[in-house]
XYZ file of C-alpha atoms in Angstrom:
719
model
C 113.365 109.615 109.303
C 111.696 108.182 112.378
C 108.221 106.775 111.941
C 106.444 107.842 115.125
C 103.149 106.443 116.356
C 100.977 109.264 114.995
C 102.470 108.883 111.512
C 102.031 105.112 111.750
C 98.327 105.549 112.626
C 97.881 108.036 109.817
C 99.436 105.628 107.283
C 97.219 102.752 108.440
C 94.037 104.843 108.389
C 94.805 106.639 105.147
C 92.069 106.401 102.558
C 92.204 103.587 100.063
C 90.921 105.748 97.238
C 91.534 109.336 96.292
C 87.930 109.828 95.295
C 85.205 112.037 96.705
C 82.005 110.101 97.279
C 78.540 111.656 97.106
C 75.632 109.532 98.306
C 72.640 110.722 96.341
C 69.255 109.638 95.059
C 66.121 108.679 96.956
C 67.833 105.866 98.881
C 69.879 108.445 100.809
C 67.640 111.532 100.533
C 64.381 110.263 102.000
C 63.633 109.108 105.556
C 64.470 105.483 106.226
C 60.789 104.648 106.825
C 59.982 105.653 103.212
C 63.004 103.975 101.647
C 62.119 100.660 103.303
C 58.599 100.975 101.934
C 59.644 101.499 98.322
C 62.197 99.537 96.317
C 64.803 101.888 94.864
C 68.270 101.661 93.402
C 71.287 102.944 95.317
C 73.021 105.866 93.597
C 76.641 106.751 94.324
C 78.498 109.549 92.553
C 82.293 109.598 92.712
C 84.884 112.062 91.423
C 88.685 112.175 91.493
C 89.726 114.700 94.118
C 92.616 116.301 92.245
C 90.633 116.994 89.041
C 88.388 120.055 88.678
C 86.346 121.438 85.789
C 86.509 125.232 85.635
C 84.626 127.912 83.746
C 86.293 130.822 81.960
C 85.318 133.180 84.794
C 86.918 131.034 87.546
C 90.158 132.019 89.279
C 92.529 129.249 88.244
C 95.198 130.358 90.729
C 93.182 128.687 93.509
C 93.667 125.306 91.828
C 97.383 125.272 91.051
C 97.791 121.777 92.537
C 94.862 120.340 90.582
C 94.511 118.964 87.111
C 92.350 121.636 85.483
C 89.777 120.877 82.801
C 87.877 123.574 80.950
C 84.094 123.743 80.550
C 82.846 124.681 77.083
C 79.080 125.222 76.740
C 79.190 126.529 73.160
C 77.369 124.441 70.553
C 75.759 122.366 73.319
C 72.168 122.008 74.435
C 71.544 124.194 77.468
C 72.378 122.272 80.627
C 75.110 120.347 78.845
C 78.781 121.030 78.114
C 81.940 119.632 76.623
C 85.150 119.334 78.586
C 88.428 120.503 77.075
C 91.483 118.789 78.482
C 93.879 121.647 77.669
C 93.466 125.382 77.199
C 95.944 125.286 74.317
C 94.511 122.434 72.273
C 90.795 121.770 71.862
C 90.936 118.093 72.804
C 87.698 116.900 74.400
C 87.991 115.074 77.710
C 86.128 111.767 77.953
C 85.347 109.502 80.864
C 88.524 107.628 81.969
C 88.581 103.962 81.041
C 88.236 101.508 83.925
C 90.995 98.905 84.400
C 90.254 95.534 82.868
C 90.307 94.044 86.363
C 87.665 96.486 87.665
C 84.234 95.193 88.598
C 82.476 98.124 86.975
C 82.450 99.680 83.530
C 80.335 102.123 81.529
C 79.012 105.626 82.283
C 76.824 104.248 85.051
C 78.573 101.220 86.513
C 76.458 98.719 88.397
C 76.864 96.440 91.380
C 74.176 93.854 92.094
C 73.381 92.826 95.678
C 72.047 89.277 95.384
C 69.798 88.450 98.341
C 69.699 84.736 97.508
C 73.464 84.280 97.817
C 74.140 86.703 100.665
C 72.562 89.461 102.757
C 69.711 87.172 103.871
C 69.257 88.918 107.200
C 69.040 92.245 105.417
C 66.503 90.804 102.994
C 64.361 89.400 105.822
C 64.442 92.819 107.437
C 63.265 94.438 104.180
C 60.474 91.879 103.706
C 59.077 92.773 107.120
C 59.090 96.459 106.192
C 57.171 95.816 102.984
C 55.929 92.652 101.275
C 57.134 93.941 97.882
C 60.695 93.067 98.912
C 59.785 89.355 98.879
C 59.591 89.561 95.054
C 62.847 91.548 94.825
C 65.800 89.104 94.828
C 68.377 91.777 93.989
C 69.230 95.388 94.755
C 71.161 97.450 92.212
C 73.810 100.072 92.971
C 74.704 102.621 90.281
C 78.185 104.186 90.398
C 78.357 107.391 88.364
C 81.674 109.020 87.514
C 81.521 112.806 87.797
C 83.748 115.851 87.460
C 83.750 118.357 90.295
C 82.804 121.902 89.285
C 83.750 123.929 92.403
C 81.922 127.085 91.299
C 78.264 127.605 90.541
C 77.654 127.315 86.769
C 76.932 130.544 84.921
C 74.080 128.850 83.058
C 72.267 128.427 86.411
C 72.797 131.966 87.738
C 69.061 132.692 87.464
C 68.456 130.203 90.274
C 70.549 132.270 92.704
C 68.533 135.466 92.276
C 65.096 134.016 91.557
C 62.167 135.747 93.305
C 60.698 133.421 95.929
C 57.488 134.637 97.525
C 57.215 131.749 100.015
C 60.695 131.905 101.473
C 61.873 128.491 100.320
C 64.682 127.742 100.030
C 66.109 130.070 102.656
C 68.990 132.441 101.975
C 71.322 130.258 104.075
C 70.422 127.149 102.088
C 70.934 128.995 98.790
C 74.359 130.226 99.917
C 75.375 126.745 101.032
C 74.333 125.256 97.686
C 76.040 127.922 95.595
C 79.304 127.595 97.515
C 79.172 123.800 97.058
C 79.235 124.104 93.262
C 77.961 121.223 91.146
C 79.134 118.219 89.128
C 79.296 117.161 85.505
C 78.325 113.603 84.599
C 79.112 111.777 81.385
C 75.699 111.892 79.695
C 74.826 113.322 76.235
C 71.540 115.022 75.443
C 68.982 112.493 74.174
C 68.660 114.337 70.869
C 72.196 113.111 70.121
C 72.688 109.997 72.297
C 75.825 108.834 70.456
C 77.847 111.976 71.215
C 80.596 110.718 73.550
C 81.946 114.221 74.273
C 78.930 115.691 76.085
C 78.591 116.044 79.859
C 75.456 117.044 81.747
C 75.382 119.477 84.660
C 74.341 117.538 87.760
C 72.920 119.194 90.868
C 72.660 116.052 93.021
C 74.478 117.674 95.928
C 72.189 120.698 95.797
C 69.111 118.446 95.663
C 70.304 116.564 98.741
C 70.636 119.821 100.674
C 67.218 121.032 99.497
C 65.424 117.809 100.433
C 67.024 117.950 103.890
C 65.255 121.292 104.348
C 61.814 119.830 103.534
C 59.217 119.188 106.198
C 58.198 115.614 106.988
C 54.909 116.137 105.113
C 56.776 117.276 101.998
C 59.035 114.234 102.165
C 55.977 112.011 102.557
C 54.270 113.578 99.522
C 57.401 113.049 97.431
C 57.459 109.435 98.646
C 53.824 109.045 97.510
C 54.607 110.574 94.096
C 57.431 108.055 93.668
C 55.056 105.195 94.495
C 52.516 106.549 92.018
C 55.213 106.842 89.367
C 56.048 103.132 89.895
C 52.384 102.210 89.393
C 52.147 104.312 86.221
C 55.312 102.756 84.792
C 53.859 99.279 85.377
C 50.638 100.274 83.606
C 52.677 101.583 80.669
C 54.576 98.309 80.310
C 57.894 99.133 81.952
C 60.516 101.870 82.114
C 61.439 101.481 78.457
C 57.851 102.109 77.377
C 57.287 105.513 78.960
C 58.954 108.908 79.173
C 58.118 109.234 82.888
C 60.959 108.886 85.371
C 61.511 109.567 89.067
C 63.542 112.701 88.369
C 60.515 114.380 86.744
C 58.568 113.958 89.988
C 61.522 115.245 92.012
C 61.624 118.292 89.728
C 57.889 118.746 90.235
C 58.364 118.688 94.021
C 61.235 121.181 93.942
C 59.219 123.668 91.864
C 56.128 123.180 94.041
C 58.008 123.622 97.336
C 59.200 126.964 96.013
C 55.889 128.140 94.563
C 53.265 126.769 96.960
C 52.490 128.475 100.311
C 53.079 126.741 103.642
C 49.351 126.036 104.048
C 49.533 123.797 100.983
C 51.849 121.411 102.861
C 49.758 120.849 105.991
C 49.041 117.276 106.980
C 45.264 117.702 106.622
C 45.738 118.845 102.991
C 47.762 115.850 101.774
C 45.052 114.390 99.518
C 44.394 117.738 97.882
C 48.104 118.495 97.501
C 48.928 115.190 95.815
C 45.951 115.570 93.465
C 47.025 119.071 92.462
C 50.619 117.966 91.854
C 49.408 115.161 89.591
C 47.457 117.779 87.623
C 50.638 119.809 87.130
C 52.454 116.706 85.863
C 49.590 116.051 83.438
C 49.888 119.637 82.140
C 53.618 119.186 81.649
C 53.023 116.032 79.603
C 50.336 117.749 77.497
C 52.694 120.652 76.775
C 55.724 118.335 76.424
C 57.496 120.596 78.887
C 59.459 119.623 82.006
C 61.650 122.591 83.027
C 64.796 121.776 84.970
C 64.555 123.308 88.442
C 68.020 124.877 88.363
C 68.102 125.723 84.632
C 64.472 126.449 83.627
C 65.435 126.997 79.990
C 66.424 123.325 79.869
C 63.226 121.494 78.911
C 64.150 117.938 79.825
C 61.735 116.380 77.307
C 62.319 118.690 74.353
C 63.973 115.786 72.540
C 60.520 114.263 71.932
C 59.045 114.578 68.456
C 56.123 116.945 68.040
C 53.909 114.013 67.051
C 55.085 111.895 70.024
C 51.988 110.457 71.696
C 51.858 110.718 75.503
C 48.122 110.021 75.738
C 48.721 106.739 77.563
C 50.631 108.376 80.420
C 48.143 111.244 80.611
C 45.079 109.015 80.727
C 46.597 106.691 83.369
C 47.520 109.662 85.568
C 44.024 111.147 85.195
C 42.361 107.840 85.992
C 44.608 107.292 89.004
C 43.884 110.763 90.373
C 40.121 110.467 89.948
C 39.532 106.871 91.047
C 42.431 105.471 93.091
C 44.211 108.284 94.913
C 42.238 108.260 98.245
C 42.508 104.474 98.569
C 46.184 104.566 97.612
C 46.921 107.114 100.333
C 45.003 104.998 102.817
C 47.153 101.969 101.985
C 50.315 104.075 102.369
C 49.218 106.034 105.414
C 51.146 108.987 106.749
C 53.415 108.068 109.696
C 54.929 110.293 112.327
C 58.569 111.256 111.961
C 59.059 110.356 115.652
C 59.076 106.589 115.105
C 62.289 105.168 116.514
C 64.029 101.821 116.698
C 65.877 100.908 119.912
C 68.689 98.402 119.490
C 71.586 97.060 121.499
C 74.392 97.634 119.018
C 77.814 96.037 119.671
C 80.553 98.619 119.848
C 82.460 96.371 117.457
C 79.928 97.359 114.817
C 80.216 101.075 115.615
C 83.981 100.711 115.385
C 83.755 99.215 111.916
C 81.226 101.813 110.769
C 83.567 104.610 111.809
C 86.505 102.836 110.193
C 84.591 102.566 106.922
C 83.629 106.248 107.112
C 87.238 107.256 107.641
C 88.744 104.939 105.017
C 86.215 104.994 102.204
C 84.090 108.135 102.224
C 85.122 111.670 101.473
C 82.923 114.733 101.159
C 83.486 118.460 101.286
C 81.562 119.064 104.525
C 83.360 120.300 107.620
C 81.727 117.588 109.776
C 83.221 114.818 107.628
C 86.647 116.473 107.563
C 86.629 116.776 111.334
C 85.608 113.154 111.781
C 88.368 111.922 109.488
C 91.156 113.961 111.051
C 90.014 113.320 114.630
C 89.766 109.555 114.336
C 93.167 109.329 112.671
C 94.892 111.021 115.624
C 92.692 109.829 118.502
C 94.366 107.290 120.775
C 90.909 106.166 121.912
C 89.939 104.913 118.456
C 91.477 101.467 117.808
C 93.747 101.648 120.891
C 95.180 98.217 120.082
C 97.229 99.863 117.323
C 99.543 101.157 120.061
C 100.414 97.553 120.993
C 101.048 96.759 117.355
C 103.329 99.796 117.084
C 105.283 98.780 120.205
C 105.774 95.246 118.930
C 107.054 96.553 115.576
C 109.433 98.902 117.375
C 110.849 95.954 119.349
C 111.216 93.978 116.142
C 112.926 96.944 114.458
C 115.412 97.361 117.321
C 116.191 93.645 117.242
C 116.973 93.777 113.510
C 119.040 96.980 113.598
C 121.094 95.780 116.572
C 121.515 92.363 114.917
C 120.585 90.814 118.238
C 118.252 87.876 118.642
C 117.335 88.422 122.282
C 114.604 85.844 122.771
C 113.199 87.703 125.789
C 112.780 90.868 123.737
C 111.210 89.024 120.821
C 108.936 87.192 123.273
C 107.709 90.595 124.472
C 106.941 91.548 120.894
C 104.961 88.355 120.300
C 102.990 88.932 123.501
C 102.131 92.440 122.306
C 100.988 90.986 118.971
C 98.701 88.537 120.794
C 97.365 91.236 123.083
C 96.598 93.500 120.137
C 94.620 90.690 118.432
C 92.594 89.882 121.534
C 91.906 93.469 122.586
C 88.309 93.514 121.281
C 85.585 95.748 122.698
C 82.862 93.469 124.077
C 80.572 96.289 125.216
C 77.413 97.491 123.511
C 75.438 100.704 123.228
C 71.699 101.207 123.437
C 71.177 103.003 120.157
C 68.137 105.048 119.183
C 67.542 105.113 115.424
C 64.891 107.655 114.329
C 63.245 106.280 111.176
C 62.197 109.818 110.245
C 65.810 110.607 109.361
C 67.463 109.815 106.059
C 70.656 107.783 105.923
C 72.650 110.917 105.112
C 70.987 112.754 108.032
C 71.967 109.905 110.331
C 75.586 109.895 109.135
C 75.831 113.657 109.577
C 74.423 113.335 113.094
C 77.178 110.816 113.861
C 79.752 113.327 112.636
C 78.267 116.153 114.711
C 78.026 113.917 117.766
C 81.663 112.910 117.371
C 82.631 116.568 117.006
C 80.729 117.610 120.140
C 82.311 114.810 122.181
C 85.769 115.562 120.730
C 86.355 111.820 120.358
C 86.919 111.502 124.138
C 85.149 108.153 124.291
C 86.094 104.677 125.376
C 86.841 103.507 121.826
C 85.841 106.454 119.697
C 82.379 105.135 118.965
C 80.390 108.118 120.193
C 79.256 106.393 123.391
C 80.897 106.716 126.773
C 81.097 103.728 129.127
C 81.067 104.752 132.790
C 82.195 102.449 135.603
C 80.411 102.741 138.944
C 80.001 100.654 142.083
C 76.772 99.288 140.693
C 78.423 97.953 137.547
C 78.609 99.279 134.041
C 76.326 101.893 132.565
C 76.220 103.039 128.995
C 75.619 106.693 128.397
C 73.326 106.634 125.401
C 73.231 109.415 122.856
C 70.476 109.340 120.291
C 70.815 110.850 116.842
C 69.448 114.198 117.983
C 72.305 114.582 120.428
C 70.087 114.076 123.511
C 71.678 112.277 126.424
C 70.041 109.404 128.189
C 71.489 106.982 130.714
C 70.414 103.387 130.881
C 71.793 100.201 132.324
C 73.946 98.309 129.917
C 76.481 95.557 130.055
C 80.180 95.439 129.538
C 82.171 92.241 129.122
C 80.526 89.207 130.719
C 81.610 85.568 130.972
C 80.169 83.233 128.351
C 77.599 81.721 130.736
C 76.198 85.101 131.727
C 76.115 86.196 128.077
C 74.030 83.158 127.141
C 71.732 83.826 130.091
C 71.256 87.404 128.981
C 70.603 86.359 125.388
C 67.937 83.879 126.505
C 66.286 86.683 128.496
C 66.271 88.866 125.403
C 64.713 86.060 123.373
C 62.071 85.577 126.064
C 61.305 89.289 126.061
C 60.977 89.250 122.270
C 58.576 86.326 122.525
C 56.379 88.212 125.019
C 56.420 91.278 122.773
C 55.169 89.206 119.862
C 52.041 88.430 121.817
C 51.087 92.083 122.024
C 48.456 93.199 119.587
C 50.022 95.909 117.465
C 49.036 97.414 114.170
C 50.653 99.425 111.379
C 54.057 100.972 111.832
C 54.450 99.863 115.470
C 53.983 96.213 114.523
C 56.597 96.558 111.769
C 58.980 98.151 114.237
C 58.556 95.271 116.669
C 59.130 92.692 113.909
C 62.129 94.640 112.649
C 63.703 94.549 116.085
C 63.150 90.794 116.292
C 64.901 90.175 112.974
C 67.829 92.490 113.737
C 68.604 91.144 117.206
C 69.923 87.746 115.978
C 72.060 89.569 113.417
C 73.600 91.767 116.138
C 74.180 88.714 118.369
C 76.139 87.037 115.570
C 78.338 90.106 115.274
C 78.938 90.166 119.018
C 79.999 86.525 119.216
C 81.863 86.024 115.943
C 83.734 89.260 115.259
C 87.190 89.826 116.668
C 88.750 93.268 116.943
C 88.860 95.490 113.866
C 92.666 95.202 113.892
C 92.800 91.401 114.075
C 93.803 90.750 110.446
C 96.405 93.499 110.230
C 98.031 92.375 113.505
C 98.027 88.749 112.325
C 99.771 89.809 109.109
C 102.524 91.703 110.915
C 102.952 88.821 113.379
C 103.341 86.310 110.549
C 105.883 88.650 108.963
C 107.803 88.722 112.278
C 107.994 84.903 112.323
C 109.118 84.925 108.673
C 111.734 87.702 108.589
C 112.913 88.274 112.151
C 112.743 84.828 113.770
C 112.993 82.780 110.560
C 110.460 80.478 112.195
C 108.821 79.427 108.947
C 106.569 76.797 110.498
C 105.066 79.362 112.890
C 104.691 81.813 110.020
C 102.763 79.240 107.995
C 100.666 78.304 111.032
C 99.802 81.973 111.651
C 98.764 82.433 108.008
C 96.659 79.276 107.962
C 94.946 80.052 111.290
C 94.039 83.521 110.051
C 92.701 82.123 106.776
C 90.741 79.477 108.680
C 89.197 82.130 110.944
C 88.219 84.186 107.891
C 86.585 81.163 106.226
C 84.743 80.321 109.453
C 83.592 83.921 109.772
C 82.310 83.923 106.198
C 80.460 80.642 106.811
C 78.836 81.740 110.059
C 77.962 85.198 108.802
C 77.197 84.324 105.185
C 73.667 85.640 105.662
C 75.010 89.026 106.709
C 77.912 89.388 104.270
C 80.235 90.526 107.060
C 83.174 88.386 106.017
C 84.725 91.157 103.887
C 86.015 93.311 106.734
C 89.574 91.958 106.546
C 90.705 94.681 104.158
C 89.768 97.719 106.234
C 93.364 97.966 107.461
C 96.289 97.043 105.216
C 99.977 96.272 105.725
C 102.032 99.436 105.163
C 105.259 98.990 103.204
C 107.246 102.183 103.851
C 110.923 103.006 103.354
C 111.341 104.071 107.017
C 110.691 100.491 108.128
C 111.637 98.554 105.005
C 113.987 96.280 106.994
C 110.948 94.736 108.684
C 110.215 92.958 105.410
C 112.142 90.426 103.356
C 114.875 91.255 100.844
C 112.552 90.961 97.852
C 110.097 93.581 99.109
C 113.032 95.813 100.118
C 114.416 95.636 96.554
C 110.958 96.432 95.216
C 110.649 99.457 97.488
C 114.104 100.572 96.372
C 112.971 100.482 92.737
C 109.875 102.535 93.601
C 112.002 105.108 95.435
C 114.402 105.340 92.494
C 111.528 105.708 90.027
C 109.979 108.472 92.160
C 113.249 110.402 92.320
C 113.723 110.028 88.570
C 110.287 111.522 87.991
C 111.115 114.406 90.336
C 114.324 115.046 88.413
C 112.580 115.121 85.037
C 109.916 117.489 86.393
C 112.474 119.739 88.156
C 110.885 119.025 91.532
C 112.638 118.955 94.899
C 114.275 115.612 95.723
C 114.252 115.971 99.494
C 113.225 112.968 101.566
C 109.940 111.594 100.317
C 108.235 108.749 102.105
C 107.192 106.019 99.663
C 104.085 104.295 100.991
C 102.552 101.122 99.558
C 99.458 99.440 101.019
C 99.504 95.642 100.736
C 96.145 93.968 101.181
C 96.218 91.887 104.326
C 95.111 88.432 103.175
C 97.158 88.656 99.972
C 100.227 89.600 102.015
C 99.578 86.577 104.259
C 99.420 84.384 101.136
C 102.798 85.816 100.137
C 104.287 85.037 103.565
C 102.905 81.510 103.485
C 104.263 80.891 99.978
C 107.769 82.191 100.759
C 107.883 80.296 104.081
C 106.879 77.069 102.309
C 109.754 77.651 99.866
C 112.198 77.940 102.753
C 110.948 74.597 104.097
C 110.997 73.117 100.567
C 107.283 72.416 100.721
C 105.000 72.410 97.703
C 102.879 75.559 97.541
C 100.765 77.488 95.014
C 99.448 81.040 95.210
C 97.163 82.813 92.722
C 96.593 86.551 92.276
C 94.116 88.290 90.025
C 95.726 91.345 88.463
C 96.798 92.958 85.217
C 100.363 94.136 84.691
C 99.372 96.857 82.234
C 96.733 98.314 84.562
C 99.045 98.209 87.581
C 101.959 99.920 85.838
C 99.615 102.620 84.560
C 98.172 103.226 88.031
C 101.283 102.808 90.144
C 102.253 106.486 90.234
C 98.773 108.006 89.912
C 96.955 109.403 92.924
C 93.713 107.776 91.824
C 95.334 104.351 91.715
C 93.450 101.207 92.694
C 95.370 100.010 95.758
C 94.231 96.414 95.371
C 95.558 96.177 91.811
C 98.869 97.729 92.876
C 99.088 95.441 95.926
C 98.747 92.299 93.855
C 101.190 93.334 91.157
C 103.835 94.315 93.722
C 103.550 91.009 95.573
C 103.821 89.123 92.270
C 106.847 91.223 91.357
C 108.480 90.455 94.711
C 107.972 86.733 94.022
C 109.512 87.243 90.579
C 112.521 88.980 92.169
C 112.927 85.952 94.439
C 113.520 83.848 91.335
C 110.127 82.368 90.451
C 108.287 83.469 87.336
C 104.488 83.774 87.619
C 102.463 81.784 85.116
C 99.530 83.417 83.396
C 96.463 81.161 83.666
C 93.811 83.515 82.284
C 93.284 87.036 81.048
C 93.954 88.574 84.454
C 95.014 85.630 86.668
C 98.600 84.762 87.530
C 99.688 81.664 89.431
C 102.966 81.036 91.229
C 103.948 77.463 92.119
C 106.800 75.933 94.117
C 108.587 73.777 93.129
C 108.476 75.259 89.614
């Protein structure tokens, strides 16, 4: 079957993971201006797309192609459930075990962003926004595994029909939330913390939608309540010494937005509103009652003993309200939602952002779906892939015709070089409203892309227009409003340096202006971000550079048998990556090489060496055997394997060194047991599979890998 260009693009841009990602928590819910002012963890919820948890009342015929789990709320605390893996046998479903090679483990897996080792520019930016970040050397990301419940839970039906005198949330918002369903997270009720079969209903997606419907004053008040909570926790001796948590204050805000009239949320009433909300929290603590917003019968602190003493929290809250609240609000003054940051953003960065959105994120919204499908088929997004495709077609014709026409191969190599050098050197004047949340901003990008139908110069949402006067950049801010301002396209190095010096001079003059408050922070923020963006402009090559380099090295190795050139290509690419990591170590941008991976597919298997062809043959045979045992159709099925770019280059370099009888060693971190288990699962870890397949190909070539640790394997030549 012919592999046309559209299929080739789709295979390259296919997602690395078959997970749905939900960005949740305060980091993504609140406006950027509030997030930067308050240290908070990053919360990410992920679920496997082909697994759903259904209730007895759900129509299971709609999910015939899914793995269906069954929700059982009997003998569970309200708001919690157990998951039955089969309708025939009452076997409880537990959270899947992570591979031994995975970086994360546990119900809430964690990733630590260390500012001292990397991300220095980001840390400097945060320190300008708030001095508290100077004492925060790390930022924690929590990854929570969840099960998708596509229907609204019966236990929360009261929320759908609840009487709401103040009109919030609106009927449209309620319908959107109900049709989005909910999630179940692996978390037992605190009255029985050792029960590893309980799951808690999570309404994070609903909360995100609700907070998006808040006014700016409501978001500010919630931001203030979170700051107050942090102060109270400190007074109590830390998070482990108090029952108070951020989610209690979010619950308080959700109830209050529903029950309080619009006049309560006016800007001139902020002091009174915050004081009254603190009184409600005090009452909840006195009564030991914190009703879940979606399931009011679920008292989230009913696990406390009757004699549990909460006097410390109550007294601190009372004292704060009576003596410190006005001063506290003065120190954290209300800011307009119209504050914006104007930056000259390289289109290289926009290109990578869009590539990350397409490859890594998946949500159920129509905007996201449109963005994903449009970018995969748009010739304007990563246009250099067409040159890569043409060069591979030439290489394919040369192999099938068994002709070594040097002129033809020379054309292919020129196309490889052109694809690597075809980087977008333009920039866009970007308007970033700090009154928007990160999720708001990402959704605006999706809507903007949808309205423009991806008919842009490189699919980045900005259109470059050529006129007699030079280049202009049509600027679109996040609200979809068009502006037109003078920009620059590609300029010779001398003119670029001249322009940069002018920018630095302008920044110096701006620093002399006497500014106060938020405006001063904005000006300082712009000064710290500009050097970061300049580094990206000068150091980054095209987004397709690494993938093109890998295919070019493979051409030298398999088609031309020019092993010295293959090794040189691999080493030059590795050297560029190391240089990039060194020059951008303060921005942590050296990890972009894996956005696009080498595609090993049976249509084009002859592009690769005999060992990878044998491996692909085994995978095809195994797939057909599985189809036969499951009585499935055995028509043509395309077997697709993604090989991580730098690891594939290491493979090429090792095999080329063998051909030249040079000494060479290559090391891969992987686990055979994990890889075999994941190989034929849709939720497989592509990096684990990539490493094990490359090691297997080396083993097929006659060299046995040596285990040098629990999950490390080394291959050496000569043996």
